[in-house]
PDB file of N, CA, C and O in Angstrom:
ATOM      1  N   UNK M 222       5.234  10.676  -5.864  1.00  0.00           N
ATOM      2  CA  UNK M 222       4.065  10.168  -5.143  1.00  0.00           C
ATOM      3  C   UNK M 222       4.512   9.775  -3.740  1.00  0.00           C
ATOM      4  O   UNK M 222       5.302   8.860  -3.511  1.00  0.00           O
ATOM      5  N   UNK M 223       4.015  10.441  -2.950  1.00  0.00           N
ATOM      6  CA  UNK M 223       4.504  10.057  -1.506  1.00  0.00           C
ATOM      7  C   UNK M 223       3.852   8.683  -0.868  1.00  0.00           C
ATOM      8  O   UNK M 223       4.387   8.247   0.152  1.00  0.00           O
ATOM      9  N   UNK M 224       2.646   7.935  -1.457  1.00  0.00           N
ATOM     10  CA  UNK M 224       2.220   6.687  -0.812  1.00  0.00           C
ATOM     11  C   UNK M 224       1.963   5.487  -2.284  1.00  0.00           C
ATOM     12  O   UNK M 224       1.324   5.601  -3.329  1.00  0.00           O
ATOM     13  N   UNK M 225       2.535   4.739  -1.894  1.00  0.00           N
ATOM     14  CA  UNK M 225       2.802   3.303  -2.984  1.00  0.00           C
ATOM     15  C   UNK M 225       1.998   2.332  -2.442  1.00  0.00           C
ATOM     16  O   UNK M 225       2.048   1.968  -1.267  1.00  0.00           O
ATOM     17  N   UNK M 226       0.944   1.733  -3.640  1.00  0.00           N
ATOM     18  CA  UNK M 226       0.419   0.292  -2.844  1.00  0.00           C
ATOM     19  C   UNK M 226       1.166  -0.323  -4.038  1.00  0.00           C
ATOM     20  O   UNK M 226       1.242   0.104  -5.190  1.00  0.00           O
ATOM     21  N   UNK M 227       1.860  -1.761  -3.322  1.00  0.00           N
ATOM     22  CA  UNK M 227       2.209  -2.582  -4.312  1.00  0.00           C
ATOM     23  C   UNK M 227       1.393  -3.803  -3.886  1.00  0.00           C
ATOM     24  O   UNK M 227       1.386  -4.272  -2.748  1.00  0.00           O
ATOM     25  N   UNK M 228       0.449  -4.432  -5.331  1.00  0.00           N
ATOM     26  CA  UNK M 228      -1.250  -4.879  -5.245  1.00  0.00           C
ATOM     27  C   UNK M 228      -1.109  -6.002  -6.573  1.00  0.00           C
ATOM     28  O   UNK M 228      -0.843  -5.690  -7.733  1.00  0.00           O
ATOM     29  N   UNK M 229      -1.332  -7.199  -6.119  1.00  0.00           N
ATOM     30  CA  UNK M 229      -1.591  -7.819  -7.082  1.00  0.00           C
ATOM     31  C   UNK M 229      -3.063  -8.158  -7.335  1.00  0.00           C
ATOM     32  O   UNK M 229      -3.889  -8.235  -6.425  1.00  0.00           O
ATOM     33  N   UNK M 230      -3.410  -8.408  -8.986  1.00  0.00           N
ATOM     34  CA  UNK M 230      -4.524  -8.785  -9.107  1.00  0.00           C
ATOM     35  C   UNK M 230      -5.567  -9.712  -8.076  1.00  0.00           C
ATOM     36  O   UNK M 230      -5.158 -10.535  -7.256  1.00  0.00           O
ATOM     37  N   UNK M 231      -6.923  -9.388  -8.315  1.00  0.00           N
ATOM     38  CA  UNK M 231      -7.672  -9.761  -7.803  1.00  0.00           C
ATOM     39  C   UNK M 231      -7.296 -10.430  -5.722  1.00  0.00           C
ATOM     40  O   UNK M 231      -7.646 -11.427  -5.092  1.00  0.00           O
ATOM     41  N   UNK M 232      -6.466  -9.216  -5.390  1.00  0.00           N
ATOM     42  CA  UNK M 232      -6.558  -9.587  -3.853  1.00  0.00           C
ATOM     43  C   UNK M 232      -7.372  -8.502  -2.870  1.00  0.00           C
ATOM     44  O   UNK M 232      -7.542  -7.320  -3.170  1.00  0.00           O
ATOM     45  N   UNK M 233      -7.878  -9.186  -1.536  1.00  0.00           N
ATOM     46  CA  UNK M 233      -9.089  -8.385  -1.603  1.00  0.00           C
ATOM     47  C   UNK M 233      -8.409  -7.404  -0.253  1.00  0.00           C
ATOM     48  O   UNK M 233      -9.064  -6.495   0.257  1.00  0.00           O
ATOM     49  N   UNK M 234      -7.026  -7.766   0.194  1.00  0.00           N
ATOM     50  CA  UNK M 234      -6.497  -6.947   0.922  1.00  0.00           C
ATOM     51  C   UNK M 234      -6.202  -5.403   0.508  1.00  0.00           C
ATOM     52  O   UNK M 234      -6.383  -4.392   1.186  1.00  0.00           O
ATOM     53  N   UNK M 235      -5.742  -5.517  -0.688  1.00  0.00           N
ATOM     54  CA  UNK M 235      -5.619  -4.411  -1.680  1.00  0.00           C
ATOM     55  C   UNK M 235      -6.324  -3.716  -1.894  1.00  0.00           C
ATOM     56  O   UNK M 235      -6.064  -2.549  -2.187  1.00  0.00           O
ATOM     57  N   UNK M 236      -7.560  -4.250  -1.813  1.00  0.00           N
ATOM     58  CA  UNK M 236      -9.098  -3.425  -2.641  1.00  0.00           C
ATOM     59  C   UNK M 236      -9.240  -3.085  -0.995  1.00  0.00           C
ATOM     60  O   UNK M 236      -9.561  -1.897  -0.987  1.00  0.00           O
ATOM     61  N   UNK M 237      -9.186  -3.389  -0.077  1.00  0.00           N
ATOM     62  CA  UNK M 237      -9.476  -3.037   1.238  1.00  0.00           C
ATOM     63  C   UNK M 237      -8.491  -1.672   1.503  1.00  0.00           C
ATOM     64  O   UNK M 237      -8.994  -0.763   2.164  1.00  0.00           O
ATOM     65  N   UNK M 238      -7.578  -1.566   1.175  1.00  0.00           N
ATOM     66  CA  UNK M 238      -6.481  -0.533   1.311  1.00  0.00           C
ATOM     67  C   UNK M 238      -6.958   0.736   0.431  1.00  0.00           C
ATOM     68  O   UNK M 238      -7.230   1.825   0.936  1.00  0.00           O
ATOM     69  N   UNK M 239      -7.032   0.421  -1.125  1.00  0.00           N
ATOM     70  CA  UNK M 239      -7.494   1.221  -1.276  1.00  0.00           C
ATOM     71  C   UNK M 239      -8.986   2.072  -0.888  1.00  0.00           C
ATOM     72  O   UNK M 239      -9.287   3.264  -0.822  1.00  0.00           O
ATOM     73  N   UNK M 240      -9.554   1.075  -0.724  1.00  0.00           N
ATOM     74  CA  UNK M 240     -11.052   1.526  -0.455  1.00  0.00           C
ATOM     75  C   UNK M 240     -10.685   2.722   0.931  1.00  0.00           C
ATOM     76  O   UNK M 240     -11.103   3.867   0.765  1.00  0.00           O
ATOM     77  N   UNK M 241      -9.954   2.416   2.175  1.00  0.00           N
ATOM     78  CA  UNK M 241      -9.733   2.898   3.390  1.00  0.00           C
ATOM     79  C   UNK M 241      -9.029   4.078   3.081  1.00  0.00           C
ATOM     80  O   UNK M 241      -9.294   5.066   3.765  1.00  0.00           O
ATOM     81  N   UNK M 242      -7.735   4.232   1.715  1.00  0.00           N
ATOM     82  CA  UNK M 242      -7.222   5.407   0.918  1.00  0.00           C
ATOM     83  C   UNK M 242      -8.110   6.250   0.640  1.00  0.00           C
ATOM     84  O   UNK M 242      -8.368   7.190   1.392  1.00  0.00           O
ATOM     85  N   UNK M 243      -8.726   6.034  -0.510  1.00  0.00           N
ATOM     86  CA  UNK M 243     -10.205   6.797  -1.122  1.00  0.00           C
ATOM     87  C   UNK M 243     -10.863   7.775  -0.072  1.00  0.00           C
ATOM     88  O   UNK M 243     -11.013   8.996  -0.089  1.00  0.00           O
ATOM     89  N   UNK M 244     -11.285   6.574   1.066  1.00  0.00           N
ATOM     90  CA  UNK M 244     -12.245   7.218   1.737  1.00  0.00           C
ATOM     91  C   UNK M 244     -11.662   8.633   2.626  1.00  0.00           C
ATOM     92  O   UNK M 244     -12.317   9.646   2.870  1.00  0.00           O
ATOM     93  N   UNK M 245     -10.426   8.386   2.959  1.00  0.00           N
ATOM     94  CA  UNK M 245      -9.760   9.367   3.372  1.00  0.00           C
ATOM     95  C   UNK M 245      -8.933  10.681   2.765  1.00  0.00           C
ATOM     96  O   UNK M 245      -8.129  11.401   3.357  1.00  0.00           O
ATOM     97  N   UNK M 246      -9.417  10.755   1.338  1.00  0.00           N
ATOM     98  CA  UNK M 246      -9.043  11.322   0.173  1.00  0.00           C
ATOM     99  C   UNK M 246      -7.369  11.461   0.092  1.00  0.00           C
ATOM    100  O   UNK M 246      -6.763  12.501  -0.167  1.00  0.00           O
ATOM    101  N   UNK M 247      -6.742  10.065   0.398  1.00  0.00           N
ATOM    102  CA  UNK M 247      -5.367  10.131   0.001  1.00  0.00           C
ATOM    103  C   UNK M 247      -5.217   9.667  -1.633  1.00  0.00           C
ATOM    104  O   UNK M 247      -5.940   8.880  -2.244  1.00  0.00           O
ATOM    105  N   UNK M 248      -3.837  10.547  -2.218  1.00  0.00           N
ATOM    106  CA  UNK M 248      -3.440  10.056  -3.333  1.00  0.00           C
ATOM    107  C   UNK M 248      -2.767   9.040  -3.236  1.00  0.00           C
ATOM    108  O   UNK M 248      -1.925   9.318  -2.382  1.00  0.00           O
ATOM    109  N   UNK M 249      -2.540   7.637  -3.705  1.00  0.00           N
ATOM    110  CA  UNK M 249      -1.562   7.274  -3.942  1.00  0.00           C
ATOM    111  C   UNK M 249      -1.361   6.923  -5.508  1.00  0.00           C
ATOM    112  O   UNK M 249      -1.895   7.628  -6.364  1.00  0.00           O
ATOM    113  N   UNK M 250      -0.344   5.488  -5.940  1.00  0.00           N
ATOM    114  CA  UNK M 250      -0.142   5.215  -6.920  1.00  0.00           C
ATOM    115  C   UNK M 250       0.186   3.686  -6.848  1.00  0.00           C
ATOM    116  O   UNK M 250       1.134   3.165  -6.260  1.00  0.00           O
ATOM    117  N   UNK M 251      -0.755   3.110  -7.537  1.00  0.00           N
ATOM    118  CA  UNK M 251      -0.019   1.276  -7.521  1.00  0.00           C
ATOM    119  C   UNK M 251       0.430   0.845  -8.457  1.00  0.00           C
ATOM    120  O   UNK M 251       0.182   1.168  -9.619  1.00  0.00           O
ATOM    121  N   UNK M 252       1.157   0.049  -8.069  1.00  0.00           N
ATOM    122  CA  UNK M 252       2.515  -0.808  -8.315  1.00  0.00           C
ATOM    123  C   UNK M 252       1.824  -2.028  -8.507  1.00  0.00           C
ATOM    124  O   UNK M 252       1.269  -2.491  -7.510  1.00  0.00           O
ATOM    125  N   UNK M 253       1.693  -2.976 -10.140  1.00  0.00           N
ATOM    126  CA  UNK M 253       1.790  -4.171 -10.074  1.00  0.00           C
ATOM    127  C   UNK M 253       2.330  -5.277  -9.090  1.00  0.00           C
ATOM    128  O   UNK M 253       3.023  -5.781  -9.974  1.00  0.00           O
ATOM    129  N   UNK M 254       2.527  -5.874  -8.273  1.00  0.00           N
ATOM    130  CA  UNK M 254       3.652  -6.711  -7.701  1.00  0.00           C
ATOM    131  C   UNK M 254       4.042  -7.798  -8.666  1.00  0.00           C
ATOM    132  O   UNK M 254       5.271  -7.880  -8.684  1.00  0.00           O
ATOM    133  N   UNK M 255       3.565  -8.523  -9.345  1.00  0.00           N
ATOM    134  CA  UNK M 255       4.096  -9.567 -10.364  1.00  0.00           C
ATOM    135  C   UNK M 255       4.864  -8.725 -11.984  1.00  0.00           C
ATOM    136  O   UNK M 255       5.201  -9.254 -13.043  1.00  0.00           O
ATOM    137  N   UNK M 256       4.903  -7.582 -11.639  1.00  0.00           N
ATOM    138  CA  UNK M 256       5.350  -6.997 -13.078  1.00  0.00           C
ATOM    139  C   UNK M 256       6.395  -6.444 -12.465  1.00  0.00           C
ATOM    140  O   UNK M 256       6.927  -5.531 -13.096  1.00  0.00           O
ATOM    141  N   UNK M 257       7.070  -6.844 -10.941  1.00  0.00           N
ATOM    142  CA  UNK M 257       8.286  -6.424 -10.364  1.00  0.00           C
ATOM    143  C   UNK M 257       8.944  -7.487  -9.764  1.00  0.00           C
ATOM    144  O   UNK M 257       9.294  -7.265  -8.605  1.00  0.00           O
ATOM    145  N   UNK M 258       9.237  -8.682 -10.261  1.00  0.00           N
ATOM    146  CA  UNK M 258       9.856  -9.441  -9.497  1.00  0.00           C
ATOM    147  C   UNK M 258      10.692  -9.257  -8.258  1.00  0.00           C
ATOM    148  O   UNK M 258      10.594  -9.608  -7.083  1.00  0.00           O
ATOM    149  N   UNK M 259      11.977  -8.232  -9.334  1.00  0.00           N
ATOM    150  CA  UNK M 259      13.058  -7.900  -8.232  1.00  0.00           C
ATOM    151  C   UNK M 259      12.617  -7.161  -6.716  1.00  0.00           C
ATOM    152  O   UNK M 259      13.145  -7.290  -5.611  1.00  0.00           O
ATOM    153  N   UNK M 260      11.463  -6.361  -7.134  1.00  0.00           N
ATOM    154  CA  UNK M 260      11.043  -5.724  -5.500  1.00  0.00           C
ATOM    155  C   UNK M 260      10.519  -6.859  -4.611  1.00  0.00           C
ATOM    156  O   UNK M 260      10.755  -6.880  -3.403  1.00  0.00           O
ATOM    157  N   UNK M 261       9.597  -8.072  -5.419  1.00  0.00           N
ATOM    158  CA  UNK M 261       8.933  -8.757  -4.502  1.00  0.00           C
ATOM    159  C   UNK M 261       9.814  -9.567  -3.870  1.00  0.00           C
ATOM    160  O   UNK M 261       9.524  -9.985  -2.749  1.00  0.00           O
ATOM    161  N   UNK M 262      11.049  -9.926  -4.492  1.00  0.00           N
ATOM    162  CA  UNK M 262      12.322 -10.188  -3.847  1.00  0.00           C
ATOM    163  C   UNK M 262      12.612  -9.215  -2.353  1.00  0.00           C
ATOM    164  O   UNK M 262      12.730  -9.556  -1.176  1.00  0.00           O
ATOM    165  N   UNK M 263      12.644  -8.206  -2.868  1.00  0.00           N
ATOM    166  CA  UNK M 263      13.717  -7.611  -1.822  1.00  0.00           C
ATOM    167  C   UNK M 263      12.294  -7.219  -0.684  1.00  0.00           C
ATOM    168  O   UNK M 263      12.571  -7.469   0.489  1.00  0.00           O
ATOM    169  N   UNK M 264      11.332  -6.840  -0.839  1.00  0.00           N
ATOM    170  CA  UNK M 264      10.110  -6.928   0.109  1.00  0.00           C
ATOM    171  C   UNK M 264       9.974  -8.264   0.681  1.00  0.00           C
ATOM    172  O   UNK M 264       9.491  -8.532   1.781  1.00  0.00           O
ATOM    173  N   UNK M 265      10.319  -8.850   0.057  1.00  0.00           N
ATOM    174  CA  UNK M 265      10.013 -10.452   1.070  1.00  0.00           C
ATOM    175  C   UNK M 265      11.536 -10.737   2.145  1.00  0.00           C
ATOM    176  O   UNK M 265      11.516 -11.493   3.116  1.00  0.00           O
ATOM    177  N   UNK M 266      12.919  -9.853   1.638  1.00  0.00           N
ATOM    178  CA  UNK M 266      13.902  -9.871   2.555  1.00  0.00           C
ATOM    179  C   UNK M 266      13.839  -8.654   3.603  1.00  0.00           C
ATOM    180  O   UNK M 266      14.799  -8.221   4.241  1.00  0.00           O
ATOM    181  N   UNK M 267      12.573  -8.213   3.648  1.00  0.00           N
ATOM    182  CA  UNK M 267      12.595  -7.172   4.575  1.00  0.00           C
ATOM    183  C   UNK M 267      11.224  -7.733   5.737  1.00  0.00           C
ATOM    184  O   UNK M 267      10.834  -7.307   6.824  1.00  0.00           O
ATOM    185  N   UNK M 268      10.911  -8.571   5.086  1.00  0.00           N
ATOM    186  CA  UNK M 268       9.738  -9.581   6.106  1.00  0.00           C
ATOM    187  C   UNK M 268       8.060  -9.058   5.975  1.00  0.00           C
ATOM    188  O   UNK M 268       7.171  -9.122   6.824  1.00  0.00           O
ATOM    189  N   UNK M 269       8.018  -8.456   4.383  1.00  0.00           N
ATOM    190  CA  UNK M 269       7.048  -7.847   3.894  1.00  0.00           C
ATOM    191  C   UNK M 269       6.256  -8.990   3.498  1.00  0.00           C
ATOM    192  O   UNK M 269       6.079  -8.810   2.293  1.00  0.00           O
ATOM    193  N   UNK M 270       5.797  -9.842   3.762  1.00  0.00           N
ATOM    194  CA  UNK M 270       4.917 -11.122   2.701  1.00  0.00           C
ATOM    195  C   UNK M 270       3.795 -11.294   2.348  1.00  0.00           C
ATOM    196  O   UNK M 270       3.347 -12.280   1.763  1.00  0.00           O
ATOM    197  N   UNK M 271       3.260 -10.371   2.667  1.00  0.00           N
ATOM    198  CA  UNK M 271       2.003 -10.186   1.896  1.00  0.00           C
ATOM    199  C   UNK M 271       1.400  -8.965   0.754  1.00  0.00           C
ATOM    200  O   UNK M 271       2.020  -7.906   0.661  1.00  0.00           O
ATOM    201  N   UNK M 272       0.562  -9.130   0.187  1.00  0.00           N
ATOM    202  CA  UNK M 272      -0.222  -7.938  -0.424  1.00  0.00           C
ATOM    203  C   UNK M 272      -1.252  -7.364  -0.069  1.00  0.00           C
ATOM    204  O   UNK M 272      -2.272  -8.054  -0.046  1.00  0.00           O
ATOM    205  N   UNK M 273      -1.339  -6.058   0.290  1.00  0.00           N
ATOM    206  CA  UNK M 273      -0.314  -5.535  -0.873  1.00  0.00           C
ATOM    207  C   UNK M 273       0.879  -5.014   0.643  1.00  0.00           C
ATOM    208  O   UNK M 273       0.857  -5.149   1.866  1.00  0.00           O
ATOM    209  N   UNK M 274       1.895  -4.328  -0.494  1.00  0.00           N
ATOM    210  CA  UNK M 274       2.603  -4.102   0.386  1.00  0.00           C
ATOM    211  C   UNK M 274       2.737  -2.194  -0.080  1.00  0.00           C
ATOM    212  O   UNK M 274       2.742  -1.565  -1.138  1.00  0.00           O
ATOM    213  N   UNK M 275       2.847  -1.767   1.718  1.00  0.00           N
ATOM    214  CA  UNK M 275       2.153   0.191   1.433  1.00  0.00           C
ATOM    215  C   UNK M 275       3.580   0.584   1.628  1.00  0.00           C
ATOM    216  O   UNK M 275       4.391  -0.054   2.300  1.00  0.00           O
ATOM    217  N   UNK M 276       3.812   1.694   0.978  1.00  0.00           N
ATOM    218  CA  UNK M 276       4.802   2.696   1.797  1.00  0.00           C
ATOM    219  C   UNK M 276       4.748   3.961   1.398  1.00  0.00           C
ATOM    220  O   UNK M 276       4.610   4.286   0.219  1.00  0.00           O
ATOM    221  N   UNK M 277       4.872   4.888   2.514  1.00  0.00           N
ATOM    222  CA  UNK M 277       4.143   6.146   2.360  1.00  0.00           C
ATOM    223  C   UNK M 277       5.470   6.677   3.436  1.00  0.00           C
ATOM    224  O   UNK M 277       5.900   6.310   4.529  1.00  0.00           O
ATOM    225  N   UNK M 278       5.798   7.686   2.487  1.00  0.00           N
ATOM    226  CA  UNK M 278       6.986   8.579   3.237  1.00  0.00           C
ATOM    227  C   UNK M 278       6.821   9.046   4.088  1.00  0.00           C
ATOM    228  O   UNK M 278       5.946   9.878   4.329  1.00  0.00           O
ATOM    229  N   UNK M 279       7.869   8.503   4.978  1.00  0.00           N
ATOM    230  CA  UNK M 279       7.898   8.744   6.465  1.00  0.00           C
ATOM    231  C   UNK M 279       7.161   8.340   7.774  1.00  0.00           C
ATOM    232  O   UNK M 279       7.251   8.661   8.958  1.00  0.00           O
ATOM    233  N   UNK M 280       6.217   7.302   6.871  1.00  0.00           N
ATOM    234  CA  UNK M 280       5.889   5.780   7.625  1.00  0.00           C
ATOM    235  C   UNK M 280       6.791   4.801   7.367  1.00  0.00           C
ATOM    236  O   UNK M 280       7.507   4.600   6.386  1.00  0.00           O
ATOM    237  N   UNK M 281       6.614   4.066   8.667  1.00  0.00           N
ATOM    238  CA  UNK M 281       7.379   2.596   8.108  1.00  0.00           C
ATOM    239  C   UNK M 281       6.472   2.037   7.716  1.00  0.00           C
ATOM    240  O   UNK M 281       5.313   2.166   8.113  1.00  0.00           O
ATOM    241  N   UNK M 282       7.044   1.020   6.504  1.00  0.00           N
ATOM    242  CA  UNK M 282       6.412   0.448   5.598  1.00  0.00           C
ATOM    243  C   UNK M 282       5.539  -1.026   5.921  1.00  0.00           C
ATOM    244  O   UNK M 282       5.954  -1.911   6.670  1.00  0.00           O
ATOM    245  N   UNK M 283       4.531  -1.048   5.339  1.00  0.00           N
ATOM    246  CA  UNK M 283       3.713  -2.511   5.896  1.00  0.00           C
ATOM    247  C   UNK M 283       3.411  -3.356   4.928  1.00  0.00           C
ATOM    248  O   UNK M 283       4.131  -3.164   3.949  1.00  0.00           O
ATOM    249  N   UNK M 284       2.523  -4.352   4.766  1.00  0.00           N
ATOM    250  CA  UNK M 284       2.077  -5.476   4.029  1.00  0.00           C
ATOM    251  C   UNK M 284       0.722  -5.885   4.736  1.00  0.00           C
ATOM    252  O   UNK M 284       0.495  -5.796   5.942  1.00  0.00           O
ATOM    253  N   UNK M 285      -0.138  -6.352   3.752  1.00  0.00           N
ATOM    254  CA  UNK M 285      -1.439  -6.523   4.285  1.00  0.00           C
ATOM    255  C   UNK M 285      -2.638  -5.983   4.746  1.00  0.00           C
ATOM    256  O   UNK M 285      -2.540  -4.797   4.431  1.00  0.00           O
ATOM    257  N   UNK M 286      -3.503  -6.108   5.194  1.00  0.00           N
ATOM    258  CA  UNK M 286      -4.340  -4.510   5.591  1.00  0.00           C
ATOM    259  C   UNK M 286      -4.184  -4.331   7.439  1.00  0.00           C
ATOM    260  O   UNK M 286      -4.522  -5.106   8.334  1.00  0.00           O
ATOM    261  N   UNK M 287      -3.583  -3.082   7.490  1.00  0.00           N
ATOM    262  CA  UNK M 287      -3.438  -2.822   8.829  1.00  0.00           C
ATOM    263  C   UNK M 287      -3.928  -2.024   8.829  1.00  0.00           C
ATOM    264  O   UNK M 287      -3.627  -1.152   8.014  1.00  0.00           O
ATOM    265  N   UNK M 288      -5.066  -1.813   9.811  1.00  0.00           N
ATOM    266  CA  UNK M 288      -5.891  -0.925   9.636  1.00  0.00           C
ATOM    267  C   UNK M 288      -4.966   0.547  10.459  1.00  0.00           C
ATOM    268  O   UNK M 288      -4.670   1.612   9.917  1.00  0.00           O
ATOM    269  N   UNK M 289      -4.695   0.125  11.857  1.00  0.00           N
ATOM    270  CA  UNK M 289      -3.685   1.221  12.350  1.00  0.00           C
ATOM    271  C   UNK M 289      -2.565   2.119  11.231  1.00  0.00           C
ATOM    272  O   UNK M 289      -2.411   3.322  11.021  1.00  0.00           O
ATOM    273  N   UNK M 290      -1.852   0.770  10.619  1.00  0.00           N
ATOM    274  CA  UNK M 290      -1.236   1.769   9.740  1.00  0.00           C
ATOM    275  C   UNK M 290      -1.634   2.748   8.334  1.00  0.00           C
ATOM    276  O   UNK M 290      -1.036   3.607   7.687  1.00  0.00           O
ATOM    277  N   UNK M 291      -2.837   2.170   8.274  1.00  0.00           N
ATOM    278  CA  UNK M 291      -3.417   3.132   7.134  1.00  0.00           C
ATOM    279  C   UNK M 291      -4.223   4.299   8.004  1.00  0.00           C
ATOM    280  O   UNK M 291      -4.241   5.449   7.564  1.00  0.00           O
ATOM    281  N   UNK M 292      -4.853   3.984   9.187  1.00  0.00           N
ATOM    282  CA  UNK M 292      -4.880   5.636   9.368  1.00  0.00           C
ATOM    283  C   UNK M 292      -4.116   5.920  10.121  1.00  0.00           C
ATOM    284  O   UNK M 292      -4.508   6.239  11.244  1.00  0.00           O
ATOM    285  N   UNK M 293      -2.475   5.922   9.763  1.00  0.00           N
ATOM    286  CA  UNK M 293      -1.628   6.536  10.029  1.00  0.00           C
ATOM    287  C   UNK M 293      -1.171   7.621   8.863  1.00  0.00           C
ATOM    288  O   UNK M 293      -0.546   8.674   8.985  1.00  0.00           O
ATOM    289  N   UNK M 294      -1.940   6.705   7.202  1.00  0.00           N
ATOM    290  CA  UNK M 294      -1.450   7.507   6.404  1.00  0.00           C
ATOM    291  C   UNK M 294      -2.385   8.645   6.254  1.00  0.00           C
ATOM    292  O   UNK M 294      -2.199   9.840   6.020  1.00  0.00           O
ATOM    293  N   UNK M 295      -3.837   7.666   6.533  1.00  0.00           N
ATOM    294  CA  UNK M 295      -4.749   9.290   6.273  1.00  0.00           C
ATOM    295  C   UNK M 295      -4.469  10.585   7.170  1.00  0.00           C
ATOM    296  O   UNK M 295      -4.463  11.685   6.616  1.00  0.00           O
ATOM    297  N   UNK M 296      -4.268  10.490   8.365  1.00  0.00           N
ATOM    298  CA  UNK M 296      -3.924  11.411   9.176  1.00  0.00           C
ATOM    299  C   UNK M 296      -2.524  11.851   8.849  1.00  0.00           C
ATOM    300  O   UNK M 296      -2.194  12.859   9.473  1.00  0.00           O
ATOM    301  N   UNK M 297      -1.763  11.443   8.169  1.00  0.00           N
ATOM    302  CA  UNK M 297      -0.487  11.852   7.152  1.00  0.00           C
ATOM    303  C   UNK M 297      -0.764  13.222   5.782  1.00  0.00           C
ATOM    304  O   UNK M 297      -0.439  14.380   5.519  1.00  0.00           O
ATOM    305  N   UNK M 298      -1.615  12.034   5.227  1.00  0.00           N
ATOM    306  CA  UNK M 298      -1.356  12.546   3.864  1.00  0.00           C
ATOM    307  C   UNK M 298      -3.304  12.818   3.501  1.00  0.00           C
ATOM    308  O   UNK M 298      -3.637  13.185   2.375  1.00  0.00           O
ATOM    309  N   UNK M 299      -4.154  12.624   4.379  1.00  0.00           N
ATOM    310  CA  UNK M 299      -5.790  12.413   3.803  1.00  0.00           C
ATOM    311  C   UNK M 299      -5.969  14.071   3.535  1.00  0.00           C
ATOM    312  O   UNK M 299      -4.951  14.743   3.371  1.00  0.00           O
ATOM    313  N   UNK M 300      -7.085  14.603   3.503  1.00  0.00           N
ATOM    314  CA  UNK M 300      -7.623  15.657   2.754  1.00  0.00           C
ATOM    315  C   UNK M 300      -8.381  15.810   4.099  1.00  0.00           C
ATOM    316  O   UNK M 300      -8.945  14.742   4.338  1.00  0.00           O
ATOM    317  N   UNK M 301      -8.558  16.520   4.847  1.00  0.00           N
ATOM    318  CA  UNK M 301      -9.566  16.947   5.995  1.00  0.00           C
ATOM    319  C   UNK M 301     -10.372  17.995   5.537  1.00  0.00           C
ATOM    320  O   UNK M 301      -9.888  18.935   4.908  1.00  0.00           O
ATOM    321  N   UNK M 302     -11.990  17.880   5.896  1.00  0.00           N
ATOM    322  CA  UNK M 302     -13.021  18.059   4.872  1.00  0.00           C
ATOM    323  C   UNK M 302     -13.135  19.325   6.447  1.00  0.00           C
ATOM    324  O   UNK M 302     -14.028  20.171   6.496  1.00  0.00           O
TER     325      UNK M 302
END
């Protein structure tokens, strides 16, 4: 899977990410964040601190909803109609 949301329950940054995914017909695949401790570790030593946190190959990776960097992924990875 080339784009990862890591999304914890009920956050509405997440549901914002995906919703902005969807609409741009990207695939991705999410990642619990509380059913990974050790990543939310090492994402928080990379200055990732929020949710969700995206990474999509061959973007650098973000946290939170950025809108710039998500249509960085649709124009990456979206489906052009």
């Amino acid at each position: 899977m080339s784009v990862t949301v890591w999304s914890k329950p009920r956050c509405v940054q997440c549901t914002a990410v995906y919703r902005a995914l969807e609409k741009g017909k990207v695939d991705y695949e999410i990642k619990n964040l509380p059913d990974f401790p050790e990543e939310l570790e090492a994402f928080k030593a990379l200055g990732l601190m929020q949710a969700p946190v995206v990474f999509a190959e061959g973007l650098e990776p973000f946290s939170g909803f950025d809108p710039d960097a998500v249509e960085a992924i649709v124009a990456k990875y979206g489906v052009v109609k």
